[in-house]
Amino acid sequence: VQVVESGGGLVQPGGSLKLSCSGSGFTFSNYVMSWHRQAPGKERELVASINIGGTITNYADSVKGRFTISRDNAKNTVWLQMNSLKPEDTAVYYCKSWRTTQEYWGQGTQVTVSS
């Protein structure tokens, strides 16, 4: 089983980034997908989630209206489009796939928002 994130980097405040997460070794279309983040000295928090069919999404209040989660089950991929980035969005972003008692995490990708 592999969950691999990509697309992180350094961006100026107000800028955009699009994170990607690909899954393999499991039936991607059977798993809810979510993005989480962890800033230095803080607990990991849920950023956004998307259901199996891609029809229901949920967002943390702090990112509503700025971030968009989407998925393509044919490509075994979930994305997180991040717009209007703020310095407080700086964190390691993790992708998680989960269903019932199973969950798989990626290794994370660093997002730094700074001028």
PDB file of C-alpha atoms in Angstrom:
ATOM      1  CA  VAL A   1       0.000   0.000   0.000  1.00  0.00           C
ATOM      2  CA  GLN A   2       1.271   3.437  -0.926  1.00  0.00           C
ATOM      3  CA  VAL A   3      -0.143   6.905  -0.446  1.00  0.00           C
ATOM      4  CA  VAL A   4       2.098   9.561  -1.971  1.00  0.00           C
ATOM      5  CA  GLU A   5       1.640  13.323  -1.794  1.00  0.00           C
ATOM      6  CA  SER A   6       3.241  15.865  -4.104  1.00  0.00           C
ATOM      7  CA  GLY A   7       2.969  19.512  -5.052  1.00  0.00           C
ATOM      8  CA  GLY A   8       4.124  21.263  -1.917  1.00  0.00           C
ATOM      9  CA  GLY A   9       6.554  24.141  -1.926  1.00  0.00           C
ATOM     10  CA  LEU A  10       7.168  27.762  -1.084  1.00  0.00           C
ATOM     11  CA  VAL A  11       4.540  30.306  -2.110  1.00  0.00           C
ATOM     12  CA  GLN A  12       3.908  33.953  -1.314  1.00  0.00           C
ATOM     13  CA  PRO A  13       0.859  35.049   0.661  1.00  0.00           C
ATOM     14  CA  GLY A  14      -2.136  35.251  -1.638  1.00  0.00           C
ATOM     15  CA  GLY A  15      -0.708  32.640  -3.949  1.00  0.00           C
ATOM     16  CA  SER A  16      -1.946  29.187  -4.925  1.00  0.00           C
ATOM     17  CA  LEU A  17      -0.748  25.608  -4.822  1.00  0.00           C
ATOM     18  CA  LYS A  18      -2.313  22.339  -5.884  1.00  0.00           C
ATOM     19  CA  LEU A  19      -1.438  19.229  -3.942  1.00  0.00           C
ATOM     20  CA  SER A  20      -1.829  15.757  -5.387  1.00  0.00           C
ATOM     21  CA  CYS A  21      -2.152  12.428  -3.650  1.00  0.00           C
ATOM     22  CA  SER A  22      -1.999   9.102  -5.424  1.00  0.00           C
ATOM     23  CA  GLY A  23      -2.921   5.769  -3.904  1.00  0.00           C
ATOM     24  CA  SER A  24      -1.892   2.258  -4.875  1.00  0.00           C
ATOM     25  CA  GLY A  25      -2.102  -1.217  -3.446  1.00  0.00           C
ATOM     26  CA  PHE A  26      -5.700  -0.813  -2.347  1.00  0.00           C
ATOM     27  CA  THR A  27      -9.063  -0.188  -3.995  1.00  0.00           C
ATOM     28  CA  PHE A  28      -8.903   3.592  -4.058  1.00  0.00           C
ATOM     29  CA  SER A  29     -12.547   4.034  -5.041  1.00  0.00           C
ATOM     30  CA  ASN A  30     -13.688   2.299  -1.839  1.00  0.00           C
ATOM     31  CA  TYR A  31     -11.934   4.746   0.463  1.00  0.00           C
ATOM     32  CA  VAL A  32     -12.863   8.131   1.790  1.00  0.00           C
ATOM     33  CA  MET A  33      -9.992  10.544   1.197  1.00  0.00           C
ATOM     34  CA  SER A  34      -8.925  13.448   3.315  1.00  0.00           C
ATOM     35  CA  TRP A  35      -6.186  16.039   3.696  1.00  0.00           C
ATOM     36  CA  HIS A  36      -4.730  16.925   7.051  1.00  0.00           C
ATOM     37  CA  ARG A  37      -1.998  19.301   8.104  1.00  0.00           C
ATOM     38  CA  GLN A  38       0.361  19.746  10.994  1.00  0.00           C
ATOM     39  CA  ALA A  39       2.157  22.960  11.770  1.00  0.00           C
ATOM     40  CA  PRO A  40       5.218  23.045  14.053  1.00  0.00           C
ATOM     41  CA  GLY A  41       4.198  22.701  17.680  1.00  0.00           C
ATOM     42  CA  LYS A  42       0.573  22.023  16.811  1.00  0.00           C
ATOM     43  CA  GLU A  43      -1.592  18.948  16.549  1.00  0.00           C
ATOM     44  CA  ARG A  44      -2.495  17.458  13.213  1.00  0.00           C
ATOM     45  CA  GLU A  45      -5.828  18.796  11.986  1.00  0.00           C
ATOM     46  CA  LEU A  46      -8.338  17.824   9.336  1.00  0.00           C
ATOM     47  CA  VAL A  47      -8.363  20.218   6.403  1.00  0.00           C
ATOM     48  CA  ALA A  48     -10.807  18.636   3.964  1.00  0.00           C
ATOM     49  CA  SER A  49     -12.451  15.324   3.159  1.00  0.00           C
ATOM     50  CA  ILE A  50     -14.305  13.842   0.218  1.00  0.00           C
ATOM     51  CA  ASN A  51     -16.577  10.841   0.055  1.00  0.00           C
ATOM     52  CA  ILE A  52     -16.140   7.785  -2.124  1.00  0.00           C
ATOM     53  CA  GLY A  53     -18.128   9.127  -5.049  1.00  0.00           C
ATOM     54  CA  GLY A  54     -16.693  12.615  -4.838  1.00  0.00           C
ATOM     55  CA  THR A  55     -20.101  14.157  -4.236  1.00  0.00           C
ATOM     56  CA  ILE A  56     -19.769  15.211  -0.606  1.00  0.00           C
ATOM     57  CA  THR A  57     -16.969  17.400   0.699  1.00  0.00           C
ATOM     58  CA  ASN A  58     -16.207  18.890   4.087  1.00  0.00           C
ATOM     59  CA  TYR A  59     -13.781  21.622   5.051  1.00  0.00           C
ATOM     60  CA  ALA A  60     -12.272  23.090   8.158  1.00  0.00           C
ATOM     61  CA  ASP A  61     -13.670  26.535   8.841  1.00  0.00           C
ATOM     62  CA  SER A  62     -10.218  28.022   8.407  1.00  0.00           C
ATOM     63  CA  VAL A  63     -10.013  26.973   4.748  1.00  0.00           C
ATOM     64  CA  LYS A  64     -13.631  27.219   3.577  1.00  0.00           C
ATOM     65  CA  GLY A  65     -13.915  29.255   0.418  1.00  0.00           C
ATOM     66  CA  ARG A  66     -10.177  29.024  -0.260  1.00  0.00           C
ATOM     67  CA  PHE A  67      -9.431  25.293  -0.602  1.00  0.00           C
ATOM     68  CA  THR A  68     -11.115  22.723  -2.830  1.00  0.00           C
ATOM     69  CA  ILE A  69     -10.779  18.961  -2.570  1.00  0.00           C
ATOM     70  CA  SER A  70     -11.519  16.732  -5.547  1.00  0.00           C
ATOM     71  CA  ARG A  71     -10.838  13.185  -6.690  1.00  0.00           C
ATOM     72  CA  ASP A  72     -10.666  11.038  -9.768  1.00  0.00           C
ATOM     73  CA  ASN A  73     -11.133   7.363  -8.945  1.00  0.00           C
ATOM     74  CA  ALA A  74     -10.048   6.310 -12.421  1.00  0.00           C
ATOM     75  CA  LYS A  75      -6.677   7.930 -11.720  1.00  0.00           C
ATOM     76  CA  ASN A  76      -6.494   6.885  -8.052  1.00  0.00           C
ATOM     77  CA  THR A  77      -5.822  10.506  -7.233  1.00  0.00           C
ATOM     78  CA  VAL A  78      -7.154  13.182  -4.906  1.00  0.00           C
ATOM     79  CA  TRP A  79      -6.208  16.846  -5.116  1.00  0.00           C
ATOM     80  CA  LEU A  80      -6.278  19.836  -2.843  1.00  0.00           C
ATOM     81  CA  GLN A  81      -6.442  23.168  -4.648  1.00  0.00           C
ATOM     82  CA  MET A  82      -5.324  25.890  -2.272  1.00  0.00           C
ATOM     83  CA  ASN A  83      -5.971  29.536  -3.139  1.00  0.00           C
ATOM     84  CA  SER A  84      -5.465  32.796  -1.259  1.00  0.00           C
ATOM     85  CA  LEU A  85      -2.835  31.153   0.879  1.00  0.00           C
ATOM     86  CA  LYS A  86      -1.925  32.693   4.210  1.00  0.00           C
ATOM     87  CA  PRO A  87       1.176  32.320   6.374  1.00  0.00           C
ATOM     88  CA  GLU A  88      -0.916  30.360   8.867  1.00  0.00           C
ATOM     89  CA  ASP A  89      -1.463  27.699   6.187  1.00  0.00           C
ATOM     90  CA  THR A  90       2.198  26.767   6.538  1.00  0.00           C
ATOM     91  CA  ALA A  91       2.377  23.114   7.561  1.00  0.00           C
ATOM     92  CA  VAL A  92       3.144  19.615   6.438  1.00  0.00           C
ATOM     93  CA  TYR A  93       0.120  18.375   4.510  1.00  0.00           C
ATOM     94  CA  TYR A  94      -0.820  14.728   4.719  1.00  0.00           C
ATOM     95  CA  CYS A  95      -3.185  12.637   2.652  1.00  0.00           C
ATOM     96  CA  LYS A  96      -5.217   9.897   4.283  1.00  0.00           C
ATOM     97  CA  SER A  97      -7.350   7.128   2.856  1.00  0.00           C
ATOM     98  CA  TRP A  98      -9.765   5.427   5.210  1.00  0.00           C
ATOM     99  CA  ARG A  99     -12.716   3.131   5.534  1.00  0.00           C
ATOM    100  CA  THR A 100     -14.126   1.377   8.598  1.00  0.00           C
ATOM    101  CA  THR A 101     -11.051   0.241  10.556  1.00  0.00           C
ATOM    102  CA  GLN A 102      -8.472   0.708   7.819  1.00  0.00           C
ATOM    103  CA  GLU A 103      -6.521   3.844   7.180  1.00  0.00           C
ATOM    104  CA  TYR A 104      -3.402   4.670   5.204  1.00  0.00           C
ATOM    105  CA  TRP A 105      -1.329   7.836   5.492  1.00  0.00           C
ATOM    106  CA  GLY A 106       1.165   9.422   3.186  1.00  0.00           C
ATOM    107  CA  GLN A 107       4.505  10.821   4.282  1.00  0.00           C
ATOM    108  CA  GLY A 108       3.445  14.416   3.835  1.00  0.00           C
ATOM    109  CA  THR A 109       4.467  17.371   1.717  1.00  0.00           C
ATOM    110  CA  GLN A 110       5.680  20.694   3.082  1.00  0.00           C
ATOM    111  CA  VAL A 111       3.763  23.860   2.258  1.00  0.00           C
ATOM    112  CA  THR A 112       5.372  27.137   3.264  1.00  0.00           C
ATOM    113  CA  VAL A 113       3.603  30.450   2.786  1.00  0.00           C
ATOM    114  CA  SER A 114       6.009  33.315   3.196  1.00  0.00           C
ATOM    115  CA  SER A 115       7.134  36.499   1.517  1.00  0.00           C
TER     116      SER A 115
END
